Tab-separated table of C-alpha atoms and ligand atoms in Angstrom:
chain	number	residue	atom	x	y	z
R	878	MET	CA	71.615	-83.644	-12.773
R	879	PRO	CA	74.092	-81.448	-10.844
R	880	ALA	CA	76.890	-83.335	-9.107
R	881	PHE	CA	75.686	-82.464	-5.594
R	882	SER	CA	71.926	-82.341	-6.079
R	883	ASP	CA	71.391	-85.202	-3.646
R	884	PRO	CA	73.949	-85.041	-0.838
R	885	SER	CA	72.336	-88.049	0.850
R	886	GLN	CA	73.710	-90.221	-1.935
R	887	GLN	CA	77.261	-89.310	-1.029
R	888	ASN	CA	79.610	-90.590	1.600
R	889	GLN	CA	77.567	-93.508	2.827
R	890	SER	CA	79.562	-94.979	5.748
R	891	ASP	CA	82.106	-92.230	5.133
R	892	GLN	CA	84.437	-91.341	8.005
R	893	THR	CA	85.705	-88.119	6.423
R	894	PRO	CA	84.770	-84.810	8.080
R	895	LEU	CA	81.233	-83.619	7.363
R	896	ARG	CA	81.410	-80.842	4.807
R	897	ILE	CA	79.393	-77.979	6.232
R	898	GLY	CA	78.427	-74.583	4.914
R	899	VAL	CA	77.505	-71.752	7.289
R	900	MET	CA	75.176	-68.784	6.767
R	901	ALA	CA	75.516	-65.717	9.013
R	902	SER	CA	74.264	-62.138	9.046
R	903	GLY	CA	76.005	-60.504	11.975
R	904	ASN	CA	78.629	-60.953	14.648
R	905	GLY	CA	79.368	-64.587	13.811
R	906	SER	CA	80.224	-65.900	17.261
R	907	ASN	CA	78.350	-69.149	16.563
R	908	PHE	CA	80.234	-69.539	13.305
R	909	GLU	CA	83.523	-69.191	15.173
R	910	ALA	CA	82.316	-71.631	17.859
R	911	LEU	CA	81.865	-74.221	15.106
R	912	ALA	CA	85.399	-73.575	13.850
R	913	GLN	CA	86.755	-73.878	17.405
R	914	ALA	CA	84.925	-77.164	18.010
R	915	ILE	CA	86.419	-78.520	14.791
R	916	ASP	CA	89.910	-77.460	15.920
R	917	ALA	CA	89.299	-79.031	19.337
R	918	GLY	CA	88.262	-82.315	17.721
R	919	THR	CA	84.733	-82.311	19.162
R	920	LEU	CA	83.018	-81.694	15.825
R	921	ALA	CA	84.013	-84.047	13.006
R	922	ALA	CA	83.457	-81.533	10.254
R	923	GLU	CA	85.099	-78.973	8.031
R	924	ILE	CA	83.653	-75.581	7.132
R	925	ARG	CA	83.856	-75.389	3.360
R	926	LEU	CA	82.241	-71.983	2.993
R	927	LEU	CA	80.676	-69.130	4.943
R	928	VAL	CA	78.030	-67.034	3.195
R	929	VAL	CA	77.082	-63.660	4.665
R	930	ASN	CA	74.411	-61.238	3.486
R	931	ASN	CA	75.892	-58.138	5.144
R	932	PRO	CA	79.232	-57.083	3.625
R	933	GLY	CA	81.875	-56.456	6.282
R	934	CYS	CA	79.888	-58.066	9.109
R	935	GLY	CA	81.655	-59.651	12.076
R	936	ALA	CA	81.219	-63.144	10.659
R	937	GLN	CA	83.041	-62.167	7.464
R	938	GLN	CA	85.881	-60.654	9.490
R	939	ARG	CA	86.134	-63.824	11.580
R	940	ALA	CA	86.296	-65.925	8.390
R	941	GLN	CA	89.165	-63.800	7.121
R	942	ARG	CA	91.052	-64.256	10.394
R	943	LEU	CA	90.339	-68.010	10.429
R	944	GLY	CA	91.230	-68.520	6.770
R	945	ILE	CA	87.784	-69.864	5.887
R	946	PRO	CA	86.389	-69.004	2.427
R	947	CYS	CA	83.589	-66.438	2.577
R	948	THR	CA	81.112	-65.332	-0.078
R	949	VAL	CA	78.923	-62.238	0.208
R	950	LEU	CA	75.367	-62.534	-1.148
R	951	ASP	CA	73.873	-59.146	-0.380
R	952	HIS	CA	70.076	-59.257	0.007
R	953	ARG	CA	69.990	-55.599	-1.124
R	954	VAL	CA	71.327	-56.780	-4.488
R	955	LEU	CA	69.545	-60.157	-4.684
R	956	ARG	CA	66.268	-58.574	-3.668
R	957	GLU	CA	63.833	-61.438	-4.255
R	958	ARG	CA	64.037	-64.037	-1.493
R	959	GLU	CA	63.978	-66.912	-4.027
R	960	ARG	CA	66.884	-65.426	-5.988
R	961	LEU	CA	68.981	-65.081	-2.860
R	962	ASP	CA	68.132	-68.640	-1.829
R	963	GLN	CA	68.955	-70.036	-5.281
R	964	ALA	CA	72.317	-68.279	-5.116
R	965	LEU	CA	72.886	-69.851	-1.681
R	966	VAL	CA	72.048	-73.312	-3.025
R	967	ASP	CA	74.390	-72.798	-5.982
R	968	CYS	CA	77.274	-71.598	-3.773
R	969	PHE	CA	76.949	-74.451	-1.305
R	970	ARG	CA	76.590	-77.076	-4.028
R	971	SER	CA	79.691	-75.725	-5.770
R	972	ALA	CA	81.523	-76.098	-2.461
R	973	ALA	CA	80.298	-79.725	-2.172
R	974	VAL	CA	78.567	-78.929	1.112
R	975	GLU	CA	76.553	-81.747	2.714
R	976	VAL	CA	74.851	-79.776	5.506
R	977	ILE	CA	74.130	-76.055	5.940
R	978	VAL	CA	74.086	-74.338	9.335
R	979	MET	CA	72.192	-71.075	9.754
R	980	ALA	CA	74.269	-69.466	12.536
R	981	GLY	CA	72.549	-66.133	13.042
R	982	TRP	CA	71.001	-65.829	9.563
R	983	MET	CA	68.443	-63.061	9.938
R	984	ARG	CA	66.505	-63.548	6.696
R	985	ILE	CA	63.413	-65.662	6.109
R	986	VAL	CA	64.276	-68.593	3.849
R	987	THR	CA	62.091	-70.032	1.095
R	988	PRO	CA	61.405	-73.558	-0.206
R	989	VAL	CA	64.180	-72.997	-2.765
R	990	LEU	CA	66.737	-73.397	0.014
R	991	ILE	CA	64.666	-75.614	2.328
R	992	ASN	CA	63.970	-78.201	-0.393
R	993	GLY	CA	67.434	-77.829	-1.930
R	994	PHE	CA	68.929	-79.104	1.343
R	995	ALA	CA	65.962	-81.015	2.777
R	996	ASP	CA	66.674	-82.315	6.309
R	997	ARG	CA	70.177	-80.866	5.930
R	998	LEU	CA	69.439	-77.250	6.819
R	999	VAL	CA	69.980	-76.492	10.519
R	1000	ASN	CA	69.120	-73.340	12.470
R	1001	ILE	CA	70.008	-72.091	15.930
R	1002	HIS	CA	67.425	-69.972	17.706
R	1003	PRO	CA	67.807	-68.088	21.016
R	1004	SER	CA	64.802	-69.527	22.874
R	1005	LEU	CA	63.356	-72.805	24.020
R	1006	LEU	CA	61.163	-73.453	20.997
R	1007	PRO	CA	58.240	-73.519	20.451
R	1008	SER	CA	58.337	-70.437	22.714
R	1009	PHE	CA	59.417	-67.072	21.319
R	1010	LYS	CA	59.719	-67.772	17.612
R	1011	GLY	CA	60.808	-65.038	15.218
R	1012	LEU	CA	62.794	-61.916	15.974
R	1013	ASP	CA	64.508	-61.166	19.297
R	1014	GLY	CA	63.902	-64.362	21.242
R	1015	ILE	CA	65.853	-62.859	24.162
R	1016	GLY	CA	63.715	-59.717	24.320
R	1017	GLN	CA	60.550	-61.794	24.041
R	1018	ALA	CA	61.644	-63.971	26.983
R	1019	LEU	CA	62.430	-60.915	29.132
R	1020	ALA	CA	59.093	-59.302	28.230
R	1021	ALA	CA	57.200	-62.490	29.092
R	1022	GLY	CA	58.911	-62.687	32.491
R	1023	VAL	CA	59.880	-66.357	32.147
R	1024	LYS	CA	62.348	-67.737	34.694
R	1025	ILE	CA	64.007	-70.126	32.247
R	1026	THR	CA	64.819	-69.582	28.603
R	1027	GLY	CA	67.581	-71.016	26.428
R	1028	CYS	CA	68.408	-71.994	22.884
R	1029	SER	CA	67.300	-74.574	20.344
R	1030	VAL	CA	68.919	-76.265	17.373
R	1031	HIS	CA	66.397	-77.464	14.824
R	1032	LEU	CA	65.964	-78.571	11.246
R	1033	VAL	CA	64.464	-75.909	9.014
R	1034	THR	CA	61.056	-76.487	7.438
R	1035	ALA	CA	58.567	-74.151	5.804
R	1036	GLU	CA	57.158	-73.216	9.225
R	1037	LEU	CA	59.196	-70.361	10.750
R	1038	ASP	CA	61.304	-71.755	13.640
R	1039	GLY	CA	58.983	-74.766	13.609
R	1040	GLY	CA	61.032	-77.702	12.281
R	1041	PRO	CA	62.052	-80.802	14.270
R	1042	ILE	CA	64.104	-79.894	17.346
R	1043	LEU	CA	67.524	-81.587	17.490
R	1044	ALA	CA	68.792	-80.230	20.821
R	1045	GLN	CA	68.039	-77.617	23.450
R	1046	ALA	CA	69.836	-76.005	26.387
R	1047	ALA	CA	68.165	-74.165	29.257
R	1048	VAL	CA	69.411	-70.841	30.620
R	1049	PRO	CA	67.939	-69.458	33.873
R	1050	VAL	CA	66.791	-65.836	33.734
R	1051	GLU	CA	68.097	-63.827	36.691
R	1052	GLU	CA	66.233	-61.008	38.402
R	1053	LYS	CA	68.854	-58.404	37.428
R	1054	ASP	CA	69.229	-59.581	33.827
R	1055	THR	CA	69.309	-57.023	31.038
R	1056	HIS	CA	69.032	-57.891	27.363
R	1057	ALA	CA	72.834	-57.795	27.163
R	1058	THR	CA	73.559	-60.040	30.151
R	1059	LEU	CA	70.936	-62.634	29.214
R	1060	SER	CA	72.052	-62.567	25.584
R	1061	GLU	CA	75.629	-63.243	26.679
R	1062	ARG	CA	74.640	-66.342	28.689
R	1063	VAL	CA	72.373	-67.635	25.909
R	1064	HIS	CA	75.263	-67.199	23.465
R	1065	GLN	CA	77.554	-69.191	25.772
R	1066	ALA	CA	74.976	-71.987	25.780
R	1067	GLU	CA	74.633	-71.774	21.982
R	1068	HIS	CA	78.381	-72.084	21.485
R	1069	ARG	CA	78.309	-75.441	23.300
R	1070	LEU	CA	74.997	-76.706	21.925
R	1071	LEU	CA	75.380	-76.049	18.206
R	1072	PRO	CA	78.575	-78.073	17.589
R	1073	GLU	CA	77.286	-80.871	19.854
R	1074	ALA	CA	73.982	-81.083	17.991
R	1075	ILE	CA	75.649	-81.139	14.576
R	1076	ASN	CA	78.168	-83.755	15.641
R	1077	ALA	CA	75.395	-85.978	17.025
R	1078	MET	CA	73.567	-85.844	13.684
R	1079	ILE	CA	76.512	-86.872	11.514
R	1080	PRO	CA	75.702	-90.615	11.563
R	1081	VAL	CA	72.095	-89.853	10.579
R	1082	TRP	CA	73.138	-87.650	7.664
R	1083	ARG	CA	75.800	-90.080	6.559
R	1084	GLN	CA	73.307	-92.946	6.483
R	1085	GLY	CA	71.284	-90.769	4.140
J	1043	GAR	C1	72.256	-66.098	17.930
J	1043	GAR	O1	71.813	-65.839	19.236
J	1043	GAR	C2	71.225	-66.925	17.182
J	1043	GAR	O2	70.529	-67.814	18.005
J	1043	GAR	C3	70.322	-65.840	16.666
J	1043	GAR	O3	71.192	-64.822	16.239
J	1043	GAR	C4	72.325	-64.817	17.112
J	1043	GAR	C5	73.577	-64.730	16.262
J	1043	GAR	O4	74.696	-64.508	17.068
J	1043	GAR	N1	69.486	-66.305	15.586
J	1043	GAR	C6	68.229	-65.937	15.434
J	1043	GAR	O5	67.667	-65.152	16.165
J	1043	GAR	C7	67.531	-66.566	14.249
J	1043	GAR	N2	66.119	-66.351	14.334
J	1043	GAR	P1	76.137	-64.621	16.444
J	1043	GAR	O6	76.148	-63.779	15.187
J	1043	GAR	O7	77.054	-64.066	17.493
J	1043	GAR	O8	76.410	-66.068	16.156
């Protein structure tokens, strides 16, 4: 059995920082918000590894600047979803990661990853779930004409954007909002919510 096949068996009543892995596809502002919360002492964790699927993306550049290890797993090379997800599991296990955070990961994940880190795979989504699942939660909210939207942090299950919700933050939609202005305010809310939600879950994960 691999050394880290069952992270719940490790670190029971452990006070050491939670070892997290992060997955990102794009700009990486949520990834950096996690790093900042760790530096500020509001998130009792350490980022062991960032994995990106787009070489040269903003998240990778941020990792370089922050001195955080980054691995590229290009979905154009690992073309089958299960192969990409197995590579993710292998990378994060090698890095002794306890919990994975999908911080702007724009690929559908399979049971290979979901079951490999069961109840330890977290996603952030730019809407108040269960509204506006899938792509472009901001655009969907604007198109629907809702007056309040927001962001959700949830555990990942086989149902797309459908796993148990850990935390949510509301963001009012203003009359003059464009996609860019609303996206900026939702991102601000995400940057607060994601570290808070992860930190609040640490005792649960550590109890295993
Ligand atoms: C975030 O708004 C996140 O909620 C969203 O991608 C953005 C990434 O921003 N994720 C999804 O839509 C997942 N379905 P970032 O790269 O600046 O962190």
